PDB file of N, CA and C in Angstrom:
ATOM      1  N   UNK A   1      11.698  -7.495 -19.195  1.00  0.00           N
ATOM      2  CA  UNK A   1      11.659  -6.049 -19.309  1.00  0.00           C
ATOM      3  C   UNK A   1      10.885  -5.474 -18.126  1.00  0.00           C
ATOM      4  N   UNK A   2      11.405  -4.428 -17.547  1.00  0.00           N
ATOM      5  CA  UNK A   2      10.755  -3.746 -16.431  1.00  0.00           C
ATOM      6  C   UNK A   2      10.160  -2.443 -16.940  1.00  0.00           C
ATOM      7  N   UNK A   3       8.865  -2.244 -16.668  1.00  0.00           N
ATOM      8  CA  UNK A   3       8.212  -0.978 -16.980  1.00  0.00           C
ATOM      9  C   UNK A   3       8.099  -0.194 -15.678  1.00  0.00           C
ATOM     10  N   UNK A   4       8.704   0.974 -15.646  1.00  0.00           N
ATOM     11  CA  UNK A   4       8.696   1.809 -14.448  1.00  0.00           C
ATOM     12  C   UNK A   4       7.581   2.841 -14.563  1.00  0.00           C
ATOM     13  N   UNK A   5       6.684   2.838 -13.599  1.00  0.00           N
ATOM     14  CA  UNK A   5       5.541   3.744 -13.586  1.00  0.00           C
ATOM     15  C   UNK A   5       5.873   4.930 -12.683  1.00  0.00           C
ATOM     16  N   UNK A   6       5.799   6.121 -13.235  1.00  0.00           N
ATOM     17  CA  UNK A   6       6.100   7.362 -12.532  1.00  0.00           C
ATOM     18  C   UNK A   6       7.428   7.287 -11.785  1.00  0.00           C
ATOM     19  N   UNK A   7       8.530   7.114 -12.536  1.00  0.00           N
ATOM     20  CA  UNK A   7       9.839   7.063 -11.880  1.00  0.00           C
ATOM     21  C   UNK A   7      10.243   8.436 -11.348  1.00  0.00           C
ATOM     22  N   UNK A   8      10.896   8.421 -10.214  1.00  0.00           N
ATOM     23  CA  UNK A   8      11.437   9.643  -9.632  1.00  0.00           C
ATOM     24  C   UNK A   8      12.935   9.492  -9.471  1.00  0.00           C
ATOM     25  N   UNK A   9      13.541  10.428  -8.788  1.00  0.00           N
ATOM     26  CA  UNK A   9      14.990  10.393  -8.596  1.00  0.00           C
ATOM     27  C   UNK A   9      15.420   9.221  -7.726  1.00  0.00           C
ATOM     28  N   UNK A  10      14.565   8.840  -6.764  1.00  0.00           N
ATOM     29  CA  UNK A  10      14.940   7.804  -5.810  1.00  0.00           C
ATOM     30  C   UNK A  10      14.213   6.494  -6.049  1.00  0.00           C
ATOM     31  N   UNK A  11      12.971   6.554  -6.530  1.00  0.00           N
ATOM     32  CA  UNK A  11      12.169   5.337  -6.688  1.00  0.00           C
ATOM     33  C   UNK A  11      11.069   5.573  -7.704  1.00  0.00           C
ATOM     34  N   UNK A  12      10.597   4.485  -8.274  1.00  0.00           N
ATOM     35  CA  UNK A  12       9.407   4.527  -9.127  1.00  0.00           C
ATOM     36  C   UNK A  12       8.196   4.286  -8.255  1.00  0.00           C
ATOM     37  N   UNK A  13       7.056   4.811  -8.681  1.00  0.00           N
ATOM     38  CA  UNK A  13       5.810   4.563  -7.950  1.00  0.00           C
ATOM     39  C   UNK A  13       5.461   3.075  -7.983  1.00  0.00           C
ATOM     40  N   UNK A  14       5.609   2.473  -9.161  1.00  0.00           N
ATOM     41  CA  UNK A  14       5.356   1.045  -9.351  1.00  0.00           C
ATOM     42  C   UNK A  14       6.291   0.548 -10.430  1.00  0.00           C
ATOM     43  N   UNK A  15       6.466  -0.778 -10.433  1.00  0.00           N
ATOM     44  CA  UNK A  15       7.113  -1.426 -11.564  1.00  0.00           C
ATOM     45  C   UNK A  15       6.249  -2.604 -11.995  1.00  0.00           C
ATOM     46  N   UNK A  16       6.259  -2.844 -13.283  1.00  0.00           N
ATOM     47  CA  UNK A  16       5.602  -4.009 -13.868  1.00  0.00           C
ATOM     48  C   UNK A  16       6.709  -4.857 -14.469  1.00  0.00           C
ATOM     49  N   UNK A  17       6.752  -6.127 -14.088  1.00  0.00           N
ATOM     50  CA  UNK A  17       7.793  -7.012 -14.575  1.00  0.00           C
ATOM     51  C   UNK A  17       7.235  -8.418 -14.728  1.00  0.00           C
ATOM     52  N   UNK A  18       7.301  -8.931 -15.948  1.00  0.00           N
ATOM     53  CA  UNK A  18       6.822 -10.289 -16.235  1.00  0.00           C
ATOM     54  C   UNK A  18       5.414 -10.550 -15.696  1.00  0.00           C
ATOM     55  N   UNK A  19       4.519  -9.598 -15.888  1.00  0.00           N
ATOM     56  CA  UNK A  19       3.142  -9.762 -15.442  1.00  0.00           C
ATOM     57  C   UNK A  19       2.918  -9.498 -13.968  1.00  0.00           C
ATOM     58  N   UNK A  20       3.967  -9.087 -13.254  1.00  0.00           N
ATOM     59  CA  UNK A  20       3.859  -8.806 -11.816  1.00  0.00           C
ATOM     60  C   UNK A  20       3.819  -7.302 -11.577  1.00  0.00           C
ATOM     61  N   UNK A  21       3.139  -6.930 -10.500  1.00  0.00           N
ATOM     62  CA  UNK A  21       3.045  -5.540 -10.057  1.00  0.00           C
ATOM     63  C   UNK A  21       3.756  -5.429  -8.713  1.00  0.00           C
ATOM     64  N   UNK A  22       4.593  -4.404  -8.563  1.00  0.00           N
ATOM     65  CA  UNK A  22       5.210  -4.109  -7.276  1.00  0.00           C
ATOM     66  C   UNK A  22       5.111  -2.608  -7.063  1.00  0.00           C
ATOM     67  N   UNK A  23       4.580  -2.199  -5.920  1.00  0.00           N
ATOM     68  CA  UNK A  23       4.494  -0.765  -5.630  1.00  0.00           C
ATOM     69  C   UNK A  23       5.636  -0.354  -4.719  1.00  0.00           C
ATOM     70  N   UNK A  24       5.889   0.934  -4.699  1.00  0.00           N
ATOM     71  CA  UNK A  24       6.775   1.474  -3.674  1.00  0.00           C
ATOM     72  C   UNK A  24       5.958   1.553  -2.390  1.00  0.00           C
ATOM     73  N   UNK A  25       6.585   1.972  -1.314  1.00  0.00           N
ATOM     74  CA  UNK A  25       5.836   2.204  -0.088  1.00  0.00           C
ATOM     75  C   UNK A  25       4.914   3.400  -0.279  1.00  0.00           C
ATOM     76  N   UNK A  26       3.691   3.279   0.199  1.00  0.00           N
ATOM     77  CA  UNK A  26       2.701   4.348   0.053  1.00  0.00           C
ATOM     78  C   UNK A  26       2.384   4.900   1.437  1.00  0.00           C
ATOM     79  N   UNK A  27       2.482   6.218   1.575  1.00  0.00           N
ATOM     80  CA  UNK A  27       2.123   6.898   2.819  1.00  0.00           C
ATOM     81  C   UNK A  27       1.007   7.891   2.528  1.00  0.00           C
ATOM     82  N   UNK A  28       0.390   8.390   3.585  1.00  0.00           N
ATOM     83  CA  UNK A  28      -0.725   9.332   3.425  1.00  0.00           C
ATOM     84  C   UNK A  28      -0.258  10.612   2.737  1.00  0.00           C
ATOM     85  N   UNK A  29      -1.111  11.115   1.853  1.00  0.00           N
ATOM     86  CA  UNK A  29      -0.788  12.364   1.152  1.00  0.00           C
ATOM     87  C   UNK A  29      -0.840  13.559   2.104  1.00  0.00           C
ATOM     88  N   UNK A  30      -1.760  13.514   3.066  1.00  0.00           N
ATOM     89  CA  UNK A  30      -1.888  14.551   4.091  1.00  0.00           C
ATOM     90  C   UNK A  30      -1.774  13.857   5.446  1.00  0.00           C
ATOM     91  N   UNK A  31      -0.557  13.683   5.947  1.00  0.00           N
ATOM     92  CA  UNK A  31      -0.346  12.806   7.091  1.00  0.00           C
ATOM     93  C   UNK A  31      -0.714  13.361   8.466  1.00  0.00           C
ATOM     94  N   UNK A  32      -1.509  14.412   8.525  1.00  0.00           N
ATOM     95  CA  UNK A  32      -1.870  14.937   9.835  1.00  0.00           C
ATOM     96  C   UNK A  32      -3.069  14.216  10.452  1.00  0.00           C
ATOM     97  N   UNK A  33      -3.682  13.286   9.763  1.00  0.00           N
ATOM     98  CA  UNK A  33      -4.877  12.600  10.253  1.00  0.00           C
ATOM     99  C   UNK A  33      -4.578  11.438  11.184  1.00  0.00           C
ATOM    100  N   UNK A  34      -5.648  10.829  11.662  1.00  0.00           N
ATOM    101  CA  UNK A  34      -5.574   9.664  12.543  1.00  0.00           C
ATOM    102  C   UNK A  34      -5.113   8.438  11.762  1.00  0.00           C
ATOM    103  N   UNK A  35      -4.839   7.351  12.465  1.00  0.00           N
ATOM    104  CA  UNK A  35      -4.466   6.114  11.780  1.00  0.00           C
ATOM    105  C   UNK A  35      -5.580   5.660  10.848  1.00  0.00           C
ATOM    106  N   UNK A  36      -6.831   5.823  11.232  1.00  0.00           N
ATOM    107  CA  UNK A  36      -7.942   5.431  10.352  1.00  0.00           C
ATOM    108  C   UNK A  36      -7.951   6.269   9.083  1.00  0.00           C
ATOM    109  N   UNK A  37      -7.775   7.580   9.239  1.00  0.00           N
ATOM    110  CA  UNK A  37      -7.759   8.465   8.069  1.00  0.00           C
ATOM    111  C   UNK A  37      -6.560   8.181   7.169  1.00  0.00           C
ATOM    112  N   UNK A  38      -5.391   7.974   7.763  1.00  0.00           N
ATOM    113  CA  UNK A  38      -4.216   7.691   6.957  1.00  0.00           C
ATOM    114  C   UNK A  38      -4.333   6.342   6.253  1.00  0.00           C
ATOM    115  N   UNK A  39      -4.900   5.350   6.929  1.00  0.00           N
ATOM    116  CA  UNK A  39      -5.093   4.041   6.289  1.00  0.00           C
ATOM    117  C   UNK A  39      -6.030   4.167   5.105  1.00  0.00           C
ATOM    118  N   UNK A  40      -7.134   4.888   5.274  1.00  0.00           N
ATOM    119  CA  UNK A  40      -8.071   5.100   4.162  1.00  0.00           C
ATOM    120  C   UNK A  40      -7.387   5.804   2.999  1.00  0.00           C
ATOM    121  N   UNK A  41      -6.580   6.809   3.296  1.00  0.00           N
ATOM    122  CA  UNK A  41      -5.862   7.555   2.257  1.00  0.00           C
ATOM    123  C   UNK A  41      -4.898   6.656   1.499  1.00  0.00           C
ATOM    124  N   UNK A  42      -4.133   5.855   2.226  1.00  0.00           N
ATOM    125  CA  UNK A  42      -3.141   4.984   1.592  1.00  0.00           C
ATOM    126  C   UNK A  42      -3.829   3.935   0.717  1.00  0.00           C
ATOM    127  N   UNK A  43      -4.897   3.336   1.218  1.00  0.00           N
ATOM    128  CA  UNK A  43      -5.595   2.316   0.432  1.00  0.00           C
ATOM    129  C   UNK A  43      -6.264   2.914  -0.801  1.00  0.00           C
ATOM    130  N   UNK A  44      -6.786   4.137  -0.688  1.00  0.00           N
ATOM    131  CA  UNK A  44      -7.371   4.819  -1.857  1.00  0.00           C
ATOM    132  C   UNK A  44      -6.291   5.094  -2.901  1.00  0.00           C
ATOM    133  N   UNK A  45      -5.101   5.520  -2.461  1.00  0.00           N
ATOM    134  CA  UNK A  45      -3.999   5.730  -3.405  1.00  0.00           C
ATOM    135  C   UNK A  45      -3.623   4.432  -4.095  1.00  0.00           C
ATOM    136  N   UNK A  46      -3.548   3.354  -3.319  1.00  0.00           N
ATOM    137  CA  UNK A  46      -3.208   2.051  -3.896  1.00  0.00           C
ATOM    138  C   UNK A  46      -4.204   1.674  -4.975  1.00  0.00           C
ATOM    139  N   UNK A  47      -5.478   1.853  -4.711  1.00  0.00           N
ATOM    140  CA  UNK A  47      -6.491   1.534  -5.731  1.00  0.00           C
ATOM    141  C   UNK A  47      -6.316   2.390  -6.977  1.00  0.00           C
ATOM    142  N   UNK A  48      -6.011   3.679  -6.805  1.00  0.00           N
ATOM    143  CA  UNK A  48      -5.786   4.559  -7.966  1.00  0.00           C
ATOM    144  C   UNK A  48      -4.574   4.101  -8.758  1.00  0.00           C
ATOM    145  N   UNK A  49      -3.489   3.772  -8.062  1.00  0.00           N
ATOM    146  CA  UNK A  49      -2.278   3.327  -8.747  1.00  0.00           C
ATOM    147  C   UNK A  49      -2.553   2.063  -9.545  1.00  0.00           C
ATOM    148  N   UNK A  50      -3.257   1.116  -8.936  1.00  0.00           N
ATOM    149  CA  UNK A  50      -3.578  -0.131  -9.636  1.00  0.00           C
ATOM    150  C   UNK A  50      -4.443   0.135 -10.860  1.00  0.00           C
ATOM    151  N   UNK A  51      -5.431   1.016 -10.707  1.00  0.00           N
ATOM    152  CA  UNK A  51      -6.333   1.291 -11.838  1.00  0.00           C
ATOM    153  C   UNK A  51      -5.594   1.916 -13.016  1.00  0.00           C
ATOM    154  N   UNK A  52      -4.522   2.654 -12.729  1.00  0.00           N
ATOM    155  CA  UNK A  52      -3.736   3.268 -13.800  1.00  0.00           C
ATOM    156  C   UNK A  52      -3.076   2.236 -14.713  1.00  0.00           C
ATOM    157  N   UNK A  53      -2.898   1.020 -14.228  1.00  0.00           N
ATOM    158  CA  UNK A  53      -2.292  -0.032 -15.053  1.00  0.00           C
ATOM    159  C   UNK A  53      -3.313  -1.131 -15.382  1.00  0.00           C
ATOM    160  N   UNK A  54      -4.610  -0.844 -15.136  1.00  0.00           N
ATOM    161  CA  UNK A  54      -5.661  -1.790 -15.486  1.00  0.00           C
ATOM    162  C   UNK A  54      -5.873  -2.902 -14.476  1.00  0.00           C
ATOM    163  N   UNK A  55      -5.380  -2.721 -13.268  1.00  0.00           N
ATOM    164  CA  UNK A  55      -5.524  -3.741 -12.222  1.00  0.00           C
ATOM    165  C   UNK A  55      -6.464  -3.224 -11.132  1.00  0.00           C
ATOM    166  N   UNK A  56      -6.758  -4.079 -10.168  1.00  0.00           N
ATOM    167  CA  UNK A  56      -7.584  -3.701  -9.030  1.00  0.00           C
ATOM    168  C   UNK A  56      -7.109  -4.479  -7.801  1.00  0.00           C
ATOM    169  N   UNK A  57      -7.733  -4.230  -6.663  1.00  0.00           N
ATOM    170  CA  UNK A  57      -7.266  -4.864  -5.423  1.00  0.00           C
ATOM    171  C   UNK A  57      -7.375  -6.377  -5.461  1.00  0.00           C
ATOM    172  N   UNK A  58      -8.223  -6.938  -6.293  1.00  0.00           N
ATOM    173  CA  UNK A  58      -8.314  -8.397  -6.422  1.00  0.00           C
ATOM    174  C   UNK A  58      -7.059  -8.987  -7.067  1.00  0.00           C
ATOM    175  N   UNK A  59      -6.240  -8.142  -7.711  1.00  0.00           N
ATOM    176  CA  UNK A  59      -4.989  -8.596  -8.322  1.00  0.00           C
ATOM    177  C   UNK A  59      -3.827  -8.621  -7.343  1.00  0.00           C
ATOM    178  N   UNK A  60      -4.039  -8.125  -6.113  1.00  0.00           N
ATOM    179  CA  UNK A  60      -2.974  -8.082  -5.118  1.00  0.00           C
ATOM    180  C   UNK A  60      -2.798  -9.464  -4.495  1.00  0.00           C
ATOM    181  N   UNK A  61      -1.565  -9.929  -4.471  1.00  0.00           N
ATOM    182  CA  UNK A  61      -1.272 -11.222  -3.845  1.00  0.00           C
ATOM    183  C   UNK A  61      -0.647 -11.067  -2.457  1.00  0.00           C
ATOM    184  N   UNK A  62       0.018  -9.925  -2.227  1.00  0.00           N
ATOM    185  CA  UNK A  62       0.687  -9.723  -0.934  1.00  0.00           C
ATOM    186  C   UNK A  62       0.698  -8.249  -0.576  1.00  0.00           C
ATOM    187  N   UNK A  63       0.472  -7.970   0.705  1.00  0.00           N
ATOM    188  CA  UNK A  63       0.528  -6.605   1.241  1.00  0.00           C
ATOM    189  C   UNK A  63       1.499  -6.604   2.416  1.00  0.00           C
ATOM    190  N   UNK A  64       2.350  -5.601   2.452  1.00  0.00           N
ATOM    191  CA  UNK A  64       3.252  -5.377   3.586  1.00  0.00           C
ATOM    192  C   UNK A  64       2.833  -4.067   4.231  1.00  0.00           C
ATOM    193  N   UNK A  65       2.599  -4.085   5.538  1.00  0.00           N
ATOM    194  CA  UNK A  65       2.181  -2.891   6.271  1.00  0.00           C
ATOM    195  C   UNK A  65       3.200  -2.598   7.362  1.00  0.00           C
ATOM    196  N   UNK A  66       3.594  -1.333   7.449  1.00  0.00           N
ATOM    197  CA  UNK A  66       4.436  -0.857   8.534  1.00  0.00           C
ATOM    198  C   UNK A  66       3.628   0.151   9.335  1.00  0.00           C
ATOM    199  N   UNK A  67       3.586  -0.017  10.642  1.00  0.00           N
ATOM    200  CA  UNK A  67       2.916   0.924  11.533  1.00  0.00           C
ATOM    201  C   UNK A  67       3.953   1.609  12.420  1.00  0.00           C
ATOM    202  N   UNK A  68       3.826   2.921  12.566  1.00  0.00           N
ATOM    203  CA  UNK A  68       4.731   3.657  13.444  1.00  0.00           C
ATOM    204  C   UNK A  68       4.491   3.273  14.905  1.00  0.00           C
ATOM    205  N   UNK A  69       3.261   2.862  15.205  1.00  0.00           N
ATOM    206  CA  UNK A  69       2.908   2.493  16.572  1.00  0.00           C
ATOM    207  C   UNK A  69       1.984   1.279  16.524  1.00  0.00           C
ATOM    208  N   UNK A  70       2.430   0.164  17.064  1.00  0.00           N
ATOM    209  CA  UNK A  70       1.616  -1.052  17.025  1.00  0.00           C
ATOM    210  C   UNK A  70       0.342  -0.931  17.855  1.00  0.00           C
ATOM    211  N   UNK A  71       0.228   0.100  18.682  1.00  0.00           N
ATOM    212  CA  UNK A  71      -1.033   0.355  19.384  1.00  0.00           C
ATOM    213  C   UNK A  71      -2.141   0.727  18.397  1.00  0.00           C
ATOM    214  N   UNK A  72      -1.780   1.105  17.161  1.00  0.00           N
ATOM    215  CA  UNK A  72      -2.755   1.454  16.117  1.00  0.00           C
ATOM    216  C   UNK A  72      -3.242   0.235  15.330  1.00  0.00           C
ATOM    217  N   UNK A  73      -2.762  -0.956  15.684  1.00  0.00           N
ATOM    218  CA  UNK A  73      -3.059  -2.170  14.926  1.00  0.00           C
ATOM    219  C   UNK A  73      -4.568  -2.420  14.778  1.00  0.00           C
ATOM    220  N   UNK A  74      -5.317  -2.343  15.856  1.00  0.00           N
ATOM    221  CA  UNK A  74      -6.760  -2.625  15.803  1.00  0.00           C
ATOM    222  C   UNK A  74      -7.502  -1.599  14.950  1.00  0.00           C
ATOM    223  N   UNK A  75      -7.195  -0.312  15.129  1.00  0.00           N
ATOM    224  CA  UNK A  75      -7.877   0.730  14.347  1.00  0.00           C
ATOM    225  C   UNK A  75      -7.530   0.614  12.867  1.00  0.00           C
ATOM    226  N   UNK A  76      -6.273   0.310  12.551  1.00  0.00           N
ATOM    227  CA  UNK A  76      -5.882   0.106  11.155  1.00  0.00           C
ATOM    228  C   UNK A  76      -6.633  -1.076  10.575  1.00  0.00           C
ATOM    229  N   UNK A  77      -6.716  -2.183  11.342  1.00  0.00           N
ATOM    230  CA  UNK A  77      -7.407  -3.375  10.852  1.00  0.00           C
ATOM    231  C   UNK A  77      -8.881  -3.137  10.591  1.00  0.00           C
ATOM    232  N   UNK A  78      -9.531  -2.281  11.344  1.00  0.00           N
ATOM    233  CA  UNK A  78     -10.940  -1.964  11.110  1.00  0.00           C
ATOM    234  C   UNK A  78     -11.119  -1.396   9.706  1.00  0.00           C
ATOM    235  N   UNK A  79     -10.248  -0.468   9.322  1.00  0.00           N
ATOM    236  CA  UNK A  79     -10.311   0.132   7.979  1.00  0.00           C
ATOM    237  C   UNK A  79      -9.885  -0.890   6.927  1.00  0.00           C
ATOM    238  N   UNK A  80      -8.787  -1.570   7.169  1.00  0.00           N
ATOM    239  CA  UNK A  80      -8.260  -2.544   6.206  1.00  0.00           C
ATOM    240  C   UNK A  80      -9.262  -3.664   5.945  1.00  0.00           C
ATOM    241  N   UNK A  81      -9.844  -4.229   7.006  1.00  0.00           N
ATOM    242  CA  UNK A  81     -10.787  -5.339   6.851  1.00  0.00           C
ATOM    243  C   UNK A  81     -12.002  -4.936   6.018  1.00  0.00           C
ATOM    244  N   UNK A  82     -12.496  -3.711   6.204  1.00  0.00           N
ATOM    245  CA  UNK A  82     -13.628  -3.224   5.410  1.00  0.00           C
ATOM    246  C   UNK A  82     -13.232  -3.038   3.952  1.00  0.00           C
ATOM    247  N   UNK A  83     -11.985  -2.674   3.708  1.00  0.00           N
ATOM    248  CA  UNK A  83     -11.506  -2.430   2.347  1.00  0.00           C
ATOM    249  C   UNK A  83     -11.184  -3.708   1.593  1.00  0.00           C
ATOM    250  N   UNK A  84     -10.564  -4.676   2.254  1.00  0.00           N
ATOM    251  CA  UNK A  84      -9.973  -5.818   1.554  1.00  0.00           C
ATOM    252  C   UNK A  84     -11.010  -6.747   0.921  1.00  0.00           C
ATOM    253  N   UNK A  85     -12.188  -6.860   1.499  1.00  0.00           N
ATOM    254  CA  UNK A  85     -13.216  -7.719   0.913  1.00  0.00           C
ATOM    255  C   UNK A  85     -13.012  -9.178   1.247  1.00  0.00           C
ATOM    256  N   UNK A  86     -13.619 -10.036   0.443  1.00  0.00           N
ATOM    257  CA  UNK A  86     -13.648 -11.467   0.762  1.00  0.00           C
ATOM    258  C   UNK A  86     -12.546 -12.281   0.092  1.00  0.00           C
ATOM    259  N   UNK A  87     -11.621 -11.628  -0.609  1.00  0.00           N
ATOM    260  CA  UNK A  87     -10.488 -12.322  -1.225  1.00  0.00           C
ATOM    261  C   UNK A  87      -9.189 -11.643  -0.803  1.00  0.00           C
ATOM    262  N   UNK A  88      -8.832 -11.750   0.493  1.00  0.00           N
ATOM    263  CA  UNK A  88      -7.651 -11.030   0.964  1.00  0.00           C
ATOM    264  C   UNK A  88      -6.348 -11.643   0.464  1.00  0.00           C
ATOM    265  N   UNK A  89      -5.353 -10.787   0.254  1.00  0.00           N
ATOM    266  CA  UNK A  89      -4.018 -11.285  -0.079  1.00  0.00           C
ATOM    267  C   UNK A  89      -3.331 -11.773   1.192  1.00  0.00           C
ATOM    268  N   UNK A  90      -2.156 -12.377   1.064  1.00  0.00           N
ATOM    269  CA  UNK A  90      -1.341 -12.624   2.246  1.00  0.00           C
ATOM    270  C   UNK A  90      -0.855 -11.269   2.746  1.00  0.00           C
ATOM    271  N   UNK A  91      -0.528 -11.215   4.032  1.00  0.00           N
ATOM    272  CA  UNK A  91      -0.191  -9.913   4.593  1.00  0.00           C
ATOM    273  C   UNK A  91       0.782 -10.064   5.748  1.00  0.00           C
ATOM    274  N   UNK A  92       1.654  -9.084   5.876  1.00  0.00           N
ATOM    275  CA  UNK A  92       2.514  -8.960   7.044  1.00  0.00           C
ATOM    276  C   UNK A  92       2.358  -7.541   7.558  1.00  0.00           C
ATOM    277  N   UNK A  93       2.433  -7.387   8.875  1.00  0.00           N
ATOM    278  CA  UNK A  93       2.336  -6.065   9.487  1.00  0.00           C
ATOM    279  C   UNK A  93       3.348  -6.006  10.619  1.00  0.00           C
ATOM    280  N   UNK A  94       4.196  -5.007  10.586  1.00  0.00           N
ATOM    281  CA  UNK A  94       5.224  -4.851  11.608  1.00  0.00           C
ATOM    282  C   UNK A  94       5.264  -3.400  12.081  1.00  0.00           C
ATOM    283  N   UNK A  95       5.804  -3.209  13.268  1.00  0.00           N
ATOM    284  CA  UNK A  95       6.049  -1.870  13.771  1.00  0.00           C
ATOM    285  C   UNK A  95       7.401  -1.389  13.274  1.00  0.00           C
ATOM    286  N   UNK A  96       7.473  -0.125  12.895  1.00  0.00           N
ATOM    287  CA  UNK A  96       8.726   0.423  12.371  1.00  0.00           C
ATOM    288  C   UNK A  96       8.727   1.940  12.486  1.00  0.00           C
ATOM    289  N   UNK A  97       9.911   2.494  12.619  1.00  0.00           N
ATOM    290  CA  UNK A  97      10.041   3.944  12.550  1.00  0.00           C
ATOM    291  C   UNK A  97       9.925   4.333  11.081  1.00  0.00           C
ATOM    292  N   UNK A  98       8.975   5.212  10.759  1.00  0.00           N
ATOM    293  CA  UNK A  98       8.754   5.608   9.369  1.00  0.00           C
ATOM    294  C   UNK A  98       9.585   6.856   9.034  1.00  0.00           C
ATOM    295  N   UNK A  99       9.534   7.281   7.785  1.00  0.00           N
ATOM    296  CA  UNK A  99      10.419   8.337   7.278  1.00  0.00           C
ATOM    297  C   UNK A  99      10.257   9.680   7.992  1.00  0.00           C
ATOM    298  N   UNK A 100       9.060   9.962   8.487  1.00  0.00           N
ATOM    299  CA  UNK A 100       8.803  11.213   9.210  1.00  0.00           C
ATOM    300  C   UNK A 100       7.793  10.914  10.320  1.00  0.00           C
ATOM    301  N   UNK A 101       7.863  11.622  11.428  1.00  0.00           N
ATOM    302  CA  UNK A 101       7.011  11.295  12.566  1.00  0.00           C
ATOM    303  C   UNK A 101       5.510  11.446  12.307  1.00  0.00           C
ATOM    304  N   UNK A 102       5.123  12.249  11.336  1.00  0.00           N
ATOM    305  CA  UNK A 102       3.689  12.411  11.052  1.00  0.00           C
ATOM    306  C   UNK A 102       3.098  11.211  10.310  1.00  0.00           C
ATOM    307  N   UNK A 103       3.920  10.390   9.692  1.00  0.00           N
ATOM    308  CA  UNK A 103       3.426   9.191   9.018  1.00  0.00           C
ATOM    309  C   UNK A 103       3.148   8.108  10.041  1.00  0.00           C
ATOM    310  N   UNK A 104       1.924   7.583  10.010  1.00  0.00           N
ATOM    311  CA  UNK A 104       1.518   6.542  10.946  1.00  0.00           C
ATOM    312  C   UNK A 104       1.510   5.163  10.306  1.00  0.00           C
ATOM    313  N   UNK A 105       1.445   5.124   8.974  1.00  0.00           N
ATOM    314  CA  UNK A 105       1.343   3.857   8.249  1.00  0.00           C
ATOM    315  C   UNK A 105       2.017   3.980   6.886  1.00  0.00           C
ATOM    316  N   UNK A 106       2.584   2.880   6.438  1.00  0.00           N
ATOM    317  CA  UNK A 106       3.112   2.762   5.076  1.00  0.00           C
ATOM    318  C   UNK A 106       2.737   1.376   4.571  1.00  0.00           C
ATOM    319  N   UNK A 107       2.297   1.319   3.324  1.00  0.00           N
ATOM    320  CA  UNK A 107       1.865   0.043   2.730  1.00  0.00           C
ATOM    321  C   UNK A 107       2.569  -0.145   1.400  1.00  0.00           C
ATOM    322  N   UNK A 108       2.985  -1.380   1.152  1.00  0.00           N
ATOM    323  CA  UNK A 108       3.541  -1.786  -0.136  1.00  0.00           C
ATOM    324  C   UNK A 108       2.749  -2.998  -0.607  1.00  0.00           C
ATOM    325  N   UNK A 109       2.468  -3.058  -1.899  1.00  0.00           N
ATOM    326  CA  UNK A 109       1.654  -4.151  -2.444  1.00  0.00           C
ATOM    327  C   UNK A 109       2.375  -4.827  -3.613  1.00  0.00           C
ATOM    328  N   UNK A 110       2.052  -6.103  -3.770  1.00  0.00           N
ATOM    329  CA  UNK A 110       2.597  -6.937  -4.848  1.00  0.00           C
ATOM    330  C   UNK A 110       1.438  -7.712  -5.449  1.00  0.00           C
ATOM    331  N   UNK A 111       1.466  -7.904  -6.756  1.00  0.00           N
ATOM    332  CA  UNK A 111       0.376  -8.658  -7.368  1.00  0.00           C
ATOM    333  C   UNK A 111       0.672  -9.061  -8.790  1.00  0.00           C
ATOM    334  N   UNK A 112      -0.384  -9.484  -9.446  1.00  0.00           N
ATOM    335  CA  UNK A 112      -0.331  -9.939 -10.839  1.00  0.00           C
ATOM    336  C   UNK A 112      -1.194  -9.053 -11.713  1.00  0.00           C
ATOM    337  N   UNK A 113      -0.741  -8.799 -12.908  1.00  0.00           N
ATOM    338  CA  UNK A 113      -1.573  -8.067 -13.871  1.00  0.00           C
ATOM    339  C   UNK A 113      -2.768  -8.948 -14.253  1.00  0.00           C
ATOM    340  N   UNK A 114      -3.901  -8.317 -14.525  1.00  0.00           N
ATOM    341  CA  UNK A 114      -5.084  -9.114 -14.920  1.00  0.00           C
ATOM    342  C   UNK A 114      -4.887  -9.780 -16.275  1.00  0.00           C
TER     343      UNK A 114
END
């Protein structure tokens, strides 16, 4: 059984399936900021989404990151490294054209329910 969290016309915010968590892509709510600000915003949203289902960042097993500009890799990593803590998930990061030019980063997470 799949539980859809905050479903919309095109996608659900998250799905829970067989004890697994999968998020949709998360972008900054106010995308006019720097890569550091947008990364902080996206990670804060991810934590809120996880908390809504009783999970936390320690439950994340994999993170996928898309950057609009790979020149932002170091600045994004500064924020990400401070956030992730001492039990990081596996991660991939690639450069990609995002849905709108103001978006600098998009993150999707996968994990296990506690």
